[in-house]
CSV table of C-alpha atoms in Angstrom, one decimal:
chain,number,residue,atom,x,y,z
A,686,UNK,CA,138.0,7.1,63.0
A,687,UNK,CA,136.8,10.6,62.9
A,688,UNK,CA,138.3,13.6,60.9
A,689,UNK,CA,137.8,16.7,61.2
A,690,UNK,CA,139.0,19.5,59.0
A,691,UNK,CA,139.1,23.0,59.5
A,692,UNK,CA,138.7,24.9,56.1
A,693,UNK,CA,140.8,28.3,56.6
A,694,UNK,CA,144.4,28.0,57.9
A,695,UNK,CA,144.6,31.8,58.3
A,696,UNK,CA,141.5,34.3,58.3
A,697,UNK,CA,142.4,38.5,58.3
A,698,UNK,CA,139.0,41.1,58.9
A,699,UNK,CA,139.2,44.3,60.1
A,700,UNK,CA,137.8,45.6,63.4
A,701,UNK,CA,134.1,45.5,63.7
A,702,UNK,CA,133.9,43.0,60.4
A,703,UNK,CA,132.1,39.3,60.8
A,704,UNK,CA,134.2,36.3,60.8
A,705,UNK,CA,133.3,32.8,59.8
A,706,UNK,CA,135.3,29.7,60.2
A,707,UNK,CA,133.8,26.6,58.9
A,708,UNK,CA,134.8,22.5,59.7
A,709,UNK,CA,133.6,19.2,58.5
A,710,UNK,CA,133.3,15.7,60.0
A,711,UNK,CA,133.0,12.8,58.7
A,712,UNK,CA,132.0,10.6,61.0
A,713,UNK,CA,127.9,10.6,61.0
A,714,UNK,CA,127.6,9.5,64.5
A,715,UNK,CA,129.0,12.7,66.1
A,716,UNK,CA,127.2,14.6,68.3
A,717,UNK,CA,129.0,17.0,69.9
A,718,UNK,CA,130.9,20.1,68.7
A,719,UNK,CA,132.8,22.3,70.6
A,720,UNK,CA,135.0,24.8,70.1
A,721,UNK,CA,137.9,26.4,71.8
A,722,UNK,CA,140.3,29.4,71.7
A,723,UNK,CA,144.0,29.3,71.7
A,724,UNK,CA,145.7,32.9,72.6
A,725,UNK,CA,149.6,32.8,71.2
A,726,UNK,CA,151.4,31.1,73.6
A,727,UNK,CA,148.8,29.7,75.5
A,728,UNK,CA,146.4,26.8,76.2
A,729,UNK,CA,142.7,26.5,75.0
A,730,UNK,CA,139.7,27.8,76.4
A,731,UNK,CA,136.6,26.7,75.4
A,732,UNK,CA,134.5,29.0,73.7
A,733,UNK,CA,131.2,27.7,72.7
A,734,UNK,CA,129.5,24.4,71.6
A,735,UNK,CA,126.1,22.9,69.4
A,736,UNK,CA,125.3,19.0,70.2
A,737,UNK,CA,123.0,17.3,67.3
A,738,UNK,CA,119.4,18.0,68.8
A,739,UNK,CA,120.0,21.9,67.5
A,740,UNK,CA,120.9,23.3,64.6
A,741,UNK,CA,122.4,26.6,65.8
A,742,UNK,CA,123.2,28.2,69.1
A,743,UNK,CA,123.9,32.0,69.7
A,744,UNK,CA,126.4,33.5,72.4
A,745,UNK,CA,126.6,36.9,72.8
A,746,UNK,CA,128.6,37.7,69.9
A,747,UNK,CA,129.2,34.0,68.4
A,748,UNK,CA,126.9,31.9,67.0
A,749,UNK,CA,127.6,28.2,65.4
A,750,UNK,CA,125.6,26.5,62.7
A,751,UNK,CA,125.2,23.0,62.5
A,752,UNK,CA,124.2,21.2,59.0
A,753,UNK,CA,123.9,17.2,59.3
A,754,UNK,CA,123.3,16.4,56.3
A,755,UNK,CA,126.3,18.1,55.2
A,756,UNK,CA,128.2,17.4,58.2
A,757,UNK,CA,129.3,20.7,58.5
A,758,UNK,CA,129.7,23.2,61.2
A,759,UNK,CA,130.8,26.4,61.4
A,760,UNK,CA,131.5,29.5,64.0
A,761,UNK,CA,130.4,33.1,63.5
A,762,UNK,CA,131.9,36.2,65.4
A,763,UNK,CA,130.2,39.4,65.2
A,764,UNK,CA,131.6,42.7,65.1
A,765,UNK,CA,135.0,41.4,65.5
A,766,UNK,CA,137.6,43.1,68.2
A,767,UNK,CA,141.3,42.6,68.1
A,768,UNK,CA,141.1,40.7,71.6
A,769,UNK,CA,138.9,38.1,69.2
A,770,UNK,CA,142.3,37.2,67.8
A,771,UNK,CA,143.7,34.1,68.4
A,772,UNK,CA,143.7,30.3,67.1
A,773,UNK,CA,140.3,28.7,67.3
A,774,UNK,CA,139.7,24.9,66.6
A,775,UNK,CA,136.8,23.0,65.9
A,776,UNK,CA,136.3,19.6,67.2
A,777,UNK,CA,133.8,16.8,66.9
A,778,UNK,CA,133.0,13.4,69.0
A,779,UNK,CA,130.7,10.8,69.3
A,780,UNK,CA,130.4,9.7,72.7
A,781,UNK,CA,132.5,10.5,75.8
A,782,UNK,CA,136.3,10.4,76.1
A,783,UNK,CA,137.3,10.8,72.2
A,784,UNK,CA,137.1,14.5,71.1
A,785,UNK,CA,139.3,14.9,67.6
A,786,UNK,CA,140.2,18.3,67.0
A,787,UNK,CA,140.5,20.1,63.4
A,788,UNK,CA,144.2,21.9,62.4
A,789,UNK,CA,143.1,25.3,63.8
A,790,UNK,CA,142.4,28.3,62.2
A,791,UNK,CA,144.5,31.7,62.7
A,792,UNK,CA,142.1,34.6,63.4
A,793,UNK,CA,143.7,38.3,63.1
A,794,UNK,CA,141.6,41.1,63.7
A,795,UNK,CA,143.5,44.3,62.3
A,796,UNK,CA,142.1,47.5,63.6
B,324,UNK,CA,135.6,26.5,91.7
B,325,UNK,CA,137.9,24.3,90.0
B,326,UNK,CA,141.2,24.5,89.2
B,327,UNK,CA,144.2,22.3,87.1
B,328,UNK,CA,147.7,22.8,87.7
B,329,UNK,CA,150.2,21.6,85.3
B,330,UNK,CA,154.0,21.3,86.7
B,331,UNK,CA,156.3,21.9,85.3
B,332,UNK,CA,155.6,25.0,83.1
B,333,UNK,CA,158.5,23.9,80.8
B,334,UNK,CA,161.3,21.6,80.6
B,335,UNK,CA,164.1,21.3,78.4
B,336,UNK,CA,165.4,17.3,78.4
B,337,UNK,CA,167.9,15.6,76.4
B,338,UNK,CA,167.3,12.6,73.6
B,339,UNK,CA,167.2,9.4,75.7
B,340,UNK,CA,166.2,11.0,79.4
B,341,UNK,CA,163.4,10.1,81.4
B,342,UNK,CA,160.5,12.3,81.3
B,343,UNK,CA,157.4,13.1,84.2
B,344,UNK,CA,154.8,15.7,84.0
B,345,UNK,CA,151.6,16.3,86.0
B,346,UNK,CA,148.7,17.8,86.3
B,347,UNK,CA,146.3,18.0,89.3
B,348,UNK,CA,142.6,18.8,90.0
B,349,UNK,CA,141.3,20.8,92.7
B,350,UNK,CA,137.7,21.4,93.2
B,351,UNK,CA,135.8,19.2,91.4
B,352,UNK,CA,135.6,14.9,92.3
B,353,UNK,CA,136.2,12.1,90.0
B,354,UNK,CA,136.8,14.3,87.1
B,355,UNK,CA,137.2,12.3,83.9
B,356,UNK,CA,141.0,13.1,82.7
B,357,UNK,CA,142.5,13.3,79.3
B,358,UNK,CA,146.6,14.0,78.3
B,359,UNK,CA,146.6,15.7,74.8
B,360,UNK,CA,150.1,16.5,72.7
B,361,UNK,CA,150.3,20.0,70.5
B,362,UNK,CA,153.6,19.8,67.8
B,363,UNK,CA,154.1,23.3,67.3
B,364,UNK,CA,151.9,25.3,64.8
B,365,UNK,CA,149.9,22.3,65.0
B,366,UNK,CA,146.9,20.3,65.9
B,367,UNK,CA,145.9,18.4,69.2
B,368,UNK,CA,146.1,14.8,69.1
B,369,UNK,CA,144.6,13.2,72.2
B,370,UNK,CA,147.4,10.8,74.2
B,371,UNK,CA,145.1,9.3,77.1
B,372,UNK,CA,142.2,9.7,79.0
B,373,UNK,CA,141.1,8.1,82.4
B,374,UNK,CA,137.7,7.8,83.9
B,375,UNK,CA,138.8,6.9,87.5
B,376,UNK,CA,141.9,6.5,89.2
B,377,UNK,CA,144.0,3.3,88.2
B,378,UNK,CA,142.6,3.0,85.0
B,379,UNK,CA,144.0,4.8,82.3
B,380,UNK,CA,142.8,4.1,78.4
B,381,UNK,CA,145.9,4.9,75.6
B,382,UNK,CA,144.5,6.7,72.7
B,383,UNK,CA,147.9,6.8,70.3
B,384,UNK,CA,151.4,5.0,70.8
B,385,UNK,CA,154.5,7.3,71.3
B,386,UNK,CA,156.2,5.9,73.5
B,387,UNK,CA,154.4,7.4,76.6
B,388,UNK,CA,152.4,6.3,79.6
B,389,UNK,CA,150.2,7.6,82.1
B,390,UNK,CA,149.0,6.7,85.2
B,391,UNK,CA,146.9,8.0,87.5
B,392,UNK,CA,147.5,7.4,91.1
B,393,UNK,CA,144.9,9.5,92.8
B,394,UNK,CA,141.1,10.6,92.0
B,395,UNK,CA,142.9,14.2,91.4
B,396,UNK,CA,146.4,13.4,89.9
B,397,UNK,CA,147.6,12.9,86.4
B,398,UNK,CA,150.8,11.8,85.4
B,399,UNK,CA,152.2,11.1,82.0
B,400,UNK,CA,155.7,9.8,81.7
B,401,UNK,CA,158.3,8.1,79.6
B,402,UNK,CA,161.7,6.5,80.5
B,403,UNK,CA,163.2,7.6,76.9
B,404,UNK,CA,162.8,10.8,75.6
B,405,UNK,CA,162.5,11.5,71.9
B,406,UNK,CA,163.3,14.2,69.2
B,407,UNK,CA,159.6,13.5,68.1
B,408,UNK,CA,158.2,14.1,72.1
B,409,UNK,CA,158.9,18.1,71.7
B,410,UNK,CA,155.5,20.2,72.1
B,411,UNK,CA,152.9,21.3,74.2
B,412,UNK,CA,151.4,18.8,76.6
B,413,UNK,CA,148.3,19.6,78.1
B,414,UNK,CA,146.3,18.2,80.9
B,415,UNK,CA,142.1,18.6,80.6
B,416,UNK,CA,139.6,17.9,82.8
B,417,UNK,CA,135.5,17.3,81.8
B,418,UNK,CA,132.6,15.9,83.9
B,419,UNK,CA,131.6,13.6,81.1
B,420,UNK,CA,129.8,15.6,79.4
B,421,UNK,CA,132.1,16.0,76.9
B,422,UNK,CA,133.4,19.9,77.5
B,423,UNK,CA,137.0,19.6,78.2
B,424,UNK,CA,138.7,22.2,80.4
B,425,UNK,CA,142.5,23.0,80.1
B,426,UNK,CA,145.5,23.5,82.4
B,427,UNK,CA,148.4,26.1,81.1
B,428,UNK,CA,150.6,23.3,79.8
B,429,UNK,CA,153.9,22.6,79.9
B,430,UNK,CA,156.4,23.3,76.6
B,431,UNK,CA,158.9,20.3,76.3
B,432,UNK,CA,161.8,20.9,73.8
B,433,UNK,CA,163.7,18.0,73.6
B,434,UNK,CA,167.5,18.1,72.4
């Protein structure tokens, strides 16, 4: 099945810094990538997403890249805020139903 | 607007108990449903998922089941509680189009 694996456990920047978190798949047939937001304690929000028919897509402030032939994507935050801190996981799926989600990655924004 | 409601917001259970949790959906009709499992610190692994009501698909065995006896209604279950069953259970919703919307969950600590 499909794994997905998110490459920084923990990521530190200061205020106002750019933050990049990046995840691989290995499945080729995924299409879809979303990712979500996970405040301490709480559940997940999602955040932002890129299916296969773009290569990148920019919200506000975040932007995520999507490379194919790698099989890589990756999320971008611009000029970071400590309310950007959190746990934020990548996922990846192929079809409807089955979304496999990486191991997080812990976000601080130090002011 | 929609809505999900988890109950409860936490239980605390002993090894070997019976175990029911829910989640409903209020706004939105024939939402696809999904029960995902967070060990703490950790990933999400996806449990279930269930298109329409009386048909739930199992994604993982651990001993637990779902059901869902209404178009709105969610309910995962076991009779036998396990050390291994602690975490965060949450309930999501999506349209099909693969963008998976969260309830609060509930934190389970089995002892």
């Amino acid at each position: 099945g499909e794994k997905v694996e998110q490459h920084e456990s923990t990521l530190s920047v200061r205020e106002g810094d750019s933050a990049v978190i990046n995840c691989t798949y290995t499945d080729t047939a995924s299409s879809y990538f979303p990712w979500y937001k996970q405040e301490a304690g709480k559940s997940l929000h999602f955040v932002i997403d890129i299916r296969s028919n773009v290569d990148r897509k920019q919200s506000q402030r975040l932007t995520v890249l999507l490379d194919k032939k790698a099989k890589r994507f990756s999320l971008h935050i611009t000029a970071t805020q400590p309310e950007d801190s959190a746990i934020y996981f990548c996922a990846a799926s192929k079809g409807y139903n089955k979304l496999t989600f990486g191991k997080g990655t812990v976000l601080l924004v130090s002011p | 607007a929609q809505t999900i409601h988890q109950w409860p917001v936490a239980e605390i259970k002993a090894v070997g108990s019976p175990l029911s949790l829910g989640c409903t959906i209020k706004g939105k009709s024939s939402p696809n449903l999904y029960w995902y499992w967070q060990a703490t610190g950790g990933t999400l692994q996806q449990l279930f998922y269930s298109i329409t009501v009386g048909q739930v698909e199992s994604v993982v065995q651990l001993n637990l089941s779902a059901s869902r006896p209404k178009d709105d209604q969610f309910i995962l279950s076991t009779e036998k509680l396990l050390l291994s069953h602690s975490g965060f259970y949450l309930c999501a919703w999506s349209t099909g189009e693969n963008t998976l919307y969260f309830g609060a969950g509930t934190r389970l600590s089995v002892l």
